[in-house]
Coordinates of C-alpha atoms in Angstrom, one line a residue:
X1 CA -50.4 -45.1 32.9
X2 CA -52.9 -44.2 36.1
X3 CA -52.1 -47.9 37.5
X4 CA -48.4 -47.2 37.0
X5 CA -48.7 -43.8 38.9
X6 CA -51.1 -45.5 41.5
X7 CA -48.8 -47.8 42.2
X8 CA -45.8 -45.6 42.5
X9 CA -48.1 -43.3 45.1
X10 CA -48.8 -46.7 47.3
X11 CA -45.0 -47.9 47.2
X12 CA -44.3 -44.1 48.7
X13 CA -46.0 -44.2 51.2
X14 CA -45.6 -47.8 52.9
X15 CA -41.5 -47.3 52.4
X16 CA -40.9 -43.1 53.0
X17 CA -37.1 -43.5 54.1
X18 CA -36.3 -45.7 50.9
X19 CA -37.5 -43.3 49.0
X20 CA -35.6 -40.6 50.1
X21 CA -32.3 -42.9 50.0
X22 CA -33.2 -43.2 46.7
X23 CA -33.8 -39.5 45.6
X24 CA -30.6 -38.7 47.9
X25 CA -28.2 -41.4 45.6
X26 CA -30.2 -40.0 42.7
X27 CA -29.3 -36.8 43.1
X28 CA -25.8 -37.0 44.1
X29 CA -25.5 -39.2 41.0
X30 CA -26.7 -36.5 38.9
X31 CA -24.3 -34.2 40.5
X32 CA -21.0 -36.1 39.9
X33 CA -22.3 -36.3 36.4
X34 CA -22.8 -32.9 35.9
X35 CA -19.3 -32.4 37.1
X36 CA -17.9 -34.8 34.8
X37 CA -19.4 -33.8 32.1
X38 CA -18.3 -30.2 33.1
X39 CA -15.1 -31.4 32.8
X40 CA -15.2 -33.1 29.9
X41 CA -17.2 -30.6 28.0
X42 CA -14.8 -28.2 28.5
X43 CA -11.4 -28.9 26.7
X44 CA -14.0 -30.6 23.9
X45 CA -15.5 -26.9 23.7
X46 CA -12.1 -25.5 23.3
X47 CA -10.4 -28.3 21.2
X48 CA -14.0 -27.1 19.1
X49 CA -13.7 -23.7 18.9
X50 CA -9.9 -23.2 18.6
X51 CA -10.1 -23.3 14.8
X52 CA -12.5 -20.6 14.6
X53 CA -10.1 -18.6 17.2
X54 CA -7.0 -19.2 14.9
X55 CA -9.5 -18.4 11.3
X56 CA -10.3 -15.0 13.6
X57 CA -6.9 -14.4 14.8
X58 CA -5.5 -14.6 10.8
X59 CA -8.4 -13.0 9.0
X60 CA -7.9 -9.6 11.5
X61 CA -4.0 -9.6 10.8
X62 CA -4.8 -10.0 7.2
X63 CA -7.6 -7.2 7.2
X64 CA -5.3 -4.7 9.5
X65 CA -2.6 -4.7 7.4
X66 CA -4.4 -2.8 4.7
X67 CA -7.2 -1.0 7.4
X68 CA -6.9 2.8 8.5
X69 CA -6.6 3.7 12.3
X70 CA -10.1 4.0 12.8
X71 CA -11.1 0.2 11.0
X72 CA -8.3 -1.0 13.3
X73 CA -10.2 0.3 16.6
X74 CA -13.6 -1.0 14.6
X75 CA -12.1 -4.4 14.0
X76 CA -10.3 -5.4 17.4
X77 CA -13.0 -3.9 19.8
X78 CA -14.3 -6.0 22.0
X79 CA -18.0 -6.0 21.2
X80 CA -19.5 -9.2 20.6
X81 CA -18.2 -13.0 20.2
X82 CA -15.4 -14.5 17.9
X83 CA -18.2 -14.7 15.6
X84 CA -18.9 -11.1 15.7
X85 CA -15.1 -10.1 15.5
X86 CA -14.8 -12.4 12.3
X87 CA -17.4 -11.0 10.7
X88 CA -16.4 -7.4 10.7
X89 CA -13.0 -8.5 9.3
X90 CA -14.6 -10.2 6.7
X91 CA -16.2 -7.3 6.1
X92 CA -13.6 -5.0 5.6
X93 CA -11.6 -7.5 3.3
X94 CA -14.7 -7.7 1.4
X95 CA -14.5 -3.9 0.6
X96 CA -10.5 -4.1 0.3
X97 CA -11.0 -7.0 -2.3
X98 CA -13.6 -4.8 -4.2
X99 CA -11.4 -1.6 -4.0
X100 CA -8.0 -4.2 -5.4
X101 CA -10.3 -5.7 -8.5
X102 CA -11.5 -2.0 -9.4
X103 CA -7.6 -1.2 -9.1
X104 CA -6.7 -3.2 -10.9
X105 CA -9.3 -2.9 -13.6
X106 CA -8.6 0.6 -13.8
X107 CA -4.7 -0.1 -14.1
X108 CA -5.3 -2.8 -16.9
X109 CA -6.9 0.4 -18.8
X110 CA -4.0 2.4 -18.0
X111 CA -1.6 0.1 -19.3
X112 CA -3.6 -0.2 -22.0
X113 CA -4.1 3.7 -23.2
X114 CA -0.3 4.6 -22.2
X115 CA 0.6 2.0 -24.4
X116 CA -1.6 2.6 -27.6
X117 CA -0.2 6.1 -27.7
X118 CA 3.4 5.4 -28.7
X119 CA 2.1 2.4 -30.7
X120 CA -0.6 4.4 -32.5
X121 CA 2.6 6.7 -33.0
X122 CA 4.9 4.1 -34.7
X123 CA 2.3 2.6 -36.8
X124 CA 1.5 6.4 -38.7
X125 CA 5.4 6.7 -38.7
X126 CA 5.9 2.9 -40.5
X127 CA 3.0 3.8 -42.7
X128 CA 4.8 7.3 -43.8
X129 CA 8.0 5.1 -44.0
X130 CA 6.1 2.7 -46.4
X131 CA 5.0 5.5 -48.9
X132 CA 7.9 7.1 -49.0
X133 CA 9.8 3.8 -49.8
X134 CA 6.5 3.5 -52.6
X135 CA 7.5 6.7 -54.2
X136 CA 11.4 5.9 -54.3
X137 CA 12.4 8.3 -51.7
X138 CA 14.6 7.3 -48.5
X139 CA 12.6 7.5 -45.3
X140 CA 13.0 10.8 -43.8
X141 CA 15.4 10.9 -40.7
X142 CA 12.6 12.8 -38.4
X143 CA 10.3 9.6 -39.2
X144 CA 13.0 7.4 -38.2
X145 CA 13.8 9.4 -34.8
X146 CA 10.2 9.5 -34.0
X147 CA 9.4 5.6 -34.2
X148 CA 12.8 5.5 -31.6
X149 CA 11.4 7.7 -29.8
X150 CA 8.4 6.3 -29.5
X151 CA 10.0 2.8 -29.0
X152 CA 12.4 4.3 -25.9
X153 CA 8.9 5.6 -24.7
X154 CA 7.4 2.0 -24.4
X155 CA 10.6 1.0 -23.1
X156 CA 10.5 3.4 -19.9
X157 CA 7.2 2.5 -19.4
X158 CA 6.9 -1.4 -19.1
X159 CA 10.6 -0.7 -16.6
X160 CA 8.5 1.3 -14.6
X161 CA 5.5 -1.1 -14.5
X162 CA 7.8 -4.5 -14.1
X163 CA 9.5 -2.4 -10.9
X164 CA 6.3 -1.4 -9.8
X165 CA 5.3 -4.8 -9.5
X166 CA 8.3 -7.1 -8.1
X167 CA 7.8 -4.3 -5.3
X168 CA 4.9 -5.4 -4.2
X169 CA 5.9 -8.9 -4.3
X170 CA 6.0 -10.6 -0.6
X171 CA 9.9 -12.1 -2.3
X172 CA 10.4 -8.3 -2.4
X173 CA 14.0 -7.5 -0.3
X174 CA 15.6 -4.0 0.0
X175 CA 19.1 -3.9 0.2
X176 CA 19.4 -2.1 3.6
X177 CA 23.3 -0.8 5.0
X178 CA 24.7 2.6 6.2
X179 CA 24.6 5.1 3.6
X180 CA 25.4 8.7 3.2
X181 CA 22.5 10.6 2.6
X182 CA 23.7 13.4 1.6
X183 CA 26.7 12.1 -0.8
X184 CA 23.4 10.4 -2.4
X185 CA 21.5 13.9 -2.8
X186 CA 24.6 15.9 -4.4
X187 CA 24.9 13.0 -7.4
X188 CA 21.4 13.3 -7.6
X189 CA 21.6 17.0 -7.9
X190 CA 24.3 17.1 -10.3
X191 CA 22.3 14.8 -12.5
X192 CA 19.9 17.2 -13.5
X193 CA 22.6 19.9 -13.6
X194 CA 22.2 20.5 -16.9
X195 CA 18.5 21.4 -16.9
X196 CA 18.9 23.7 -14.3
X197 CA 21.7 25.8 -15.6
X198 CA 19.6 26.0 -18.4
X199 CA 16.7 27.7 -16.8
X200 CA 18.4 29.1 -14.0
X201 CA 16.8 27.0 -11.3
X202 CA 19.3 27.2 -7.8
X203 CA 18.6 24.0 -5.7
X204 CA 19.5 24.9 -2.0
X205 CA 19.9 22.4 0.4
X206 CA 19.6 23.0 4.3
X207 CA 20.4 20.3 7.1
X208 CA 19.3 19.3 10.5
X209 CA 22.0 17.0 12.0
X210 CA 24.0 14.6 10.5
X211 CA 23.4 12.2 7.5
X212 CA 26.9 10.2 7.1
X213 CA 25.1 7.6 8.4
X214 CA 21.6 6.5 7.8
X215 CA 20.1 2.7 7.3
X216 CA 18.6 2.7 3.8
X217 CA 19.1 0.8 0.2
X218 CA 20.8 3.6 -1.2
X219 CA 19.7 3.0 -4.5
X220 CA 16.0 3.4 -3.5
X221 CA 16.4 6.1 -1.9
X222 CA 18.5 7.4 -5.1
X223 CA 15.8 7.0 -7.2
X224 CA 12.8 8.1 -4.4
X225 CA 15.4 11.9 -4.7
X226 CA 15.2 11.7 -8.4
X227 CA 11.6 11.2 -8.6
X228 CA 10.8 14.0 -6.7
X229 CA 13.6 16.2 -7.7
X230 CA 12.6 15.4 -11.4
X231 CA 9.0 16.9 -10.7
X232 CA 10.4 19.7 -8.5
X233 CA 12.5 21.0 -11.2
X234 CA 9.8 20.1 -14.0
X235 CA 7.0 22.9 -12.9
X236 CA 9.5 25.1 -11.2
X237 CA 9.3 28.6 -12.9
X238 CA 12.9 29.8 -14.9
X239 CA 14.7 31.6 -12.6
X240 CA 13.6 30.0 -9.2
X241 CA 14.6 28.6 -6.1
X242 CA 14.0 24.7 -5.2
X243 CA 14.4 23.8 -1.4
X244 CA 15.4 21.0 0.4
X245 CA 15.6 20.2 4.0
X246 CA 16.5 17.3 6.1
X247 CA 16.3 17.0 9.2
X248 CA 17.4 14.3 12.1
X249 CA 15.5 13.1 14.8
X250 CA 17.6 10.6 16.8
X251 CA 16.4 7.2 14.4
X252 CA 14.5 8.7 12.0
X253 CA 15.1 11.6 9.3
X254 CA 13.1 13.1 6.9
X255 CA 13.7 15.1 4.0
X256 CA 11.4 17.8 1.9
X257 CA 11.7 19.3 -1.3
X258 CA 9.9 22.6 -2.4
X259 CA 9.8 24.2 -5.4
X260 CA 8.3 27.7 -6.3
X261 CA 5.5 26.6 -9.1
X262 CA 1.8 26.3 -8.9
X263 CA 1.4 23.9 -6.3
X264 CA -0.4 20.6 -5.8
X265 CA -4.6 20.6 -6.0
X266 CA -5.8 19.9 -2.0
X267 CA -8.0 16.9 -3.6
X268 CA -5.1 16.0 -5.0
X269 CA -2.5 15.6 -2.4
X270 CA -3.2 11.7 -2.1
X271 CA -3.5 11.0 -5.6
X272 CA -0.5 12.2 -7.2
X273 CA 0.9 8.8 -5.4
X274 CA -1.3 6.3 -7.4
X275 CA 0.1 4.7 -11.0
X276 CA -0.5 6.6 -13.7
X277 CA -2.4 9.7 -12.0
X278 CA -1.4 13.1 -13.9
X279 CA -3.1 16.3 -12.2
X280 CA -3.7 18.0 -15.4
X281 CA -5.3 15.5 -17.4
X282 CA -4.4 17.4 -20.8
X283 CA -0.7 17.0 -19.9
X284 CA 1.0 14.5 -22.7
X285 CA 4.1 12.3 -22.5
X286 CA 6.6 14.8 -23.2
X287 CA 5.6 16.9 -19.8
X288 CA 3.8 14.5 -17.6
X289 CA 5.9 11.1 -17.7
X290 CA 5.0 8.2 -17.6
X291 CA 2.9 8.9 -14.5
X292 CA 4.4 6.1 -12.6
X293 CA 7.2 7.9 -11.0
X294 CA 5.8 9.0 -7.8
X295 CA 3.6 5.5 -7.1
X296 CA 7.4 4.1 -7.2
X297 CA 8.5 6.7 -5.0
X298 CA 6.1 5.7 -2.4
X299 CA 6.4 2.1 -2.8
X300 CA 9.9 2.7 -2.1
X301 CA 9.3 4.8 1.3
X302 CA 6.4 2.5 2.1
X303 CA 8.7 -0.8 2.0
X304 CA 11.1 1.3 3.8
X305 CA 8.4 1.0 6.7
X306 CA 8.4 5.4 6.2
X307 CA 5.6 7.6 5.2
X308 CA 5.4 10.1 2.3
X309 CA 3.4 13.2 2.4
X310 CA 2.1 16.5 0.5
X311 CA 2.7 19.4 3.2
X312 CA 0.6 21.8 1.2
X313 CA -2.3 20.3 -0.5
X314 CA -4.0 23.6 -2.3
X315 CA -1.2 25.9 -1.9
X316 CA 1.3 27.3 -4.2
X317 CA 5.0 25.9 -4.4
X318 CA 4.7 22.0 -3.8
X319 CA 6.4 20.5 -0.9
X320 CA 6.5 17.0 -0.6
X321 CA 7.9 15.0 2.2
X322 CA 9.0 11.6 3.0
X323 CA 10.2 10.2 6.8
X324 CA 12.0 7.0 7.2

């Protein structure tokens, strides 16, 4: 290794000018290499890289469709690589994946309570049905209505649950066309016009604009009313006032409904939208529903691209609101 460097010291210096031809070529070599390979490298670099960019792109649309305001801002600023940006969408699916299997968990033991009730129900009135069919006697008609009942019950319930989820299908179409609003509140309203006469409940309705013409599925929107004229009129004290407003603006209306009863709990206000949530937990079938009613009312509004709202979490006399 010394010869060979010996060697190369003596050729330097009896032949200087060759050298620096040499080390001249050698360099500009190197430099149109470096160029090349510049070029080259790039569009490999990108042709690499544009899967990850297209795997970021989809996983943030995915994650944003579920996110708050604030996770959106969280997820698309610019801090960091692709690498970075991926991995706090990741993130937040991660916790939405968590939050849909407890859901759904939770929902399975819904289904599975609201269910056993009317069951448990018709298997004490088969059994009473049975021993009086034992002892020679004819089945007594109040047994009878009770396992109907009970059956009708069931029946209400597993409508409510299959709607519930074809909704949130992505196959899921509303049947969108000009509508008249307010020729779909008054058949609502005369719907429950029995009840009300009976307790003396006035519904009085107040408009902003014109609603001749609105862009809805009209039988949505129908039921969305009922559901939340149902509840209004439900916990309304006898002899009370229910109001309802709708207003216009341009585009977009919205409508409220108040009644006059105890109100809505403020921790509440967000809950009374999920399946199966009943405020007072004591409350049974006969006065609570089905508690699926209102998470189909915002479904509704939701696929409607509108927003549904308690005005007045922790005050008394309810009003709930919905924009489209």
């Amino acid at each position: 290794m010394l010869l060979l460097i010996l060697l190369v010291f003596l050729y330097t210096m009896d032949h200087p000018d060759k050298i620096a031809d040499d080390m001249k070529q050698f360099f500009t070599g190197l430099l149109i290499v470096s160029i090349i390979l510049s070029i080259g490298v790039y569009p490999l670099a990108i042709y690499l890289t544009n899967p990850l960019a297209r795997l970021t792109r989809k996983t943030v649309e995915f994650s944003l469709e579920t996110c708050t305001s604030i996770q959106k801002d969280d997820i698309n600023k610019d801090e960091g690589d692709e690498i970075s940006k991926l991995n706090r969408a990741f993130s937040y699916m991660e916790d939405e994946l968590l939050a849909m299997l407890e859901a759904k968990k939770e929902l399975i033991l819904y289904v599975a309570h609201e269910l056993g009730t009317p069951l448990s129900r018709i298997n004490v009135a088969a059994e009473i049905i049975e021993e009086q069919i034992e002892e020679g006697k004819n089945p007594s008609m109040k047994t009878v209505q009770d396992i109907s009942r009970n059956i009708k019950e069931m029946s209400v319930l597993l409508k409510e649950l299959l709607d519930l989820s074809r909704m949130d299908t992505k196959d899921y179409k509303l049947d969108i066309k000009s509508s008249n609003l307010e020729k779909i509140l008054d058949e609502v309203i005369e719907s429950f016009s029995i009840m009300t006469d009976r307790q003396n409940i006035r519904i009085k309705i107040q408009k902003e604009g014109t609603f001749q013409e609105v862009f809805i599925d009209p039988e949505k929107i129908s039921r969305v009313l009922y559901n939340i004229l149902s509840n209004a009129i439900k916990y309304s004290p006898p002899d009370s006032d229910i109001d309802i407003i709708l207003r216009r603006e341009n585009d977009h209306f919205s409508v409220s409904v108040r009644d006059h009863g105890q109100g809505i709990l403020k921790e509440n206000g967000e809950k009374i939208f999920e399946p199966f949530f009943r405020e007072d937990p004591s409350r049974n079938r006969k006065t609570g529903g089905t508690g699926l009613g209102l998470a189909i009312t915002h479904k509704i509004i939701t696929l409607h691209r509108g927003k549904i709202w308690v005005e007045n979490s922790g005050q008394p006399g309810a009003i709930i609101t919905f924009k489209i």
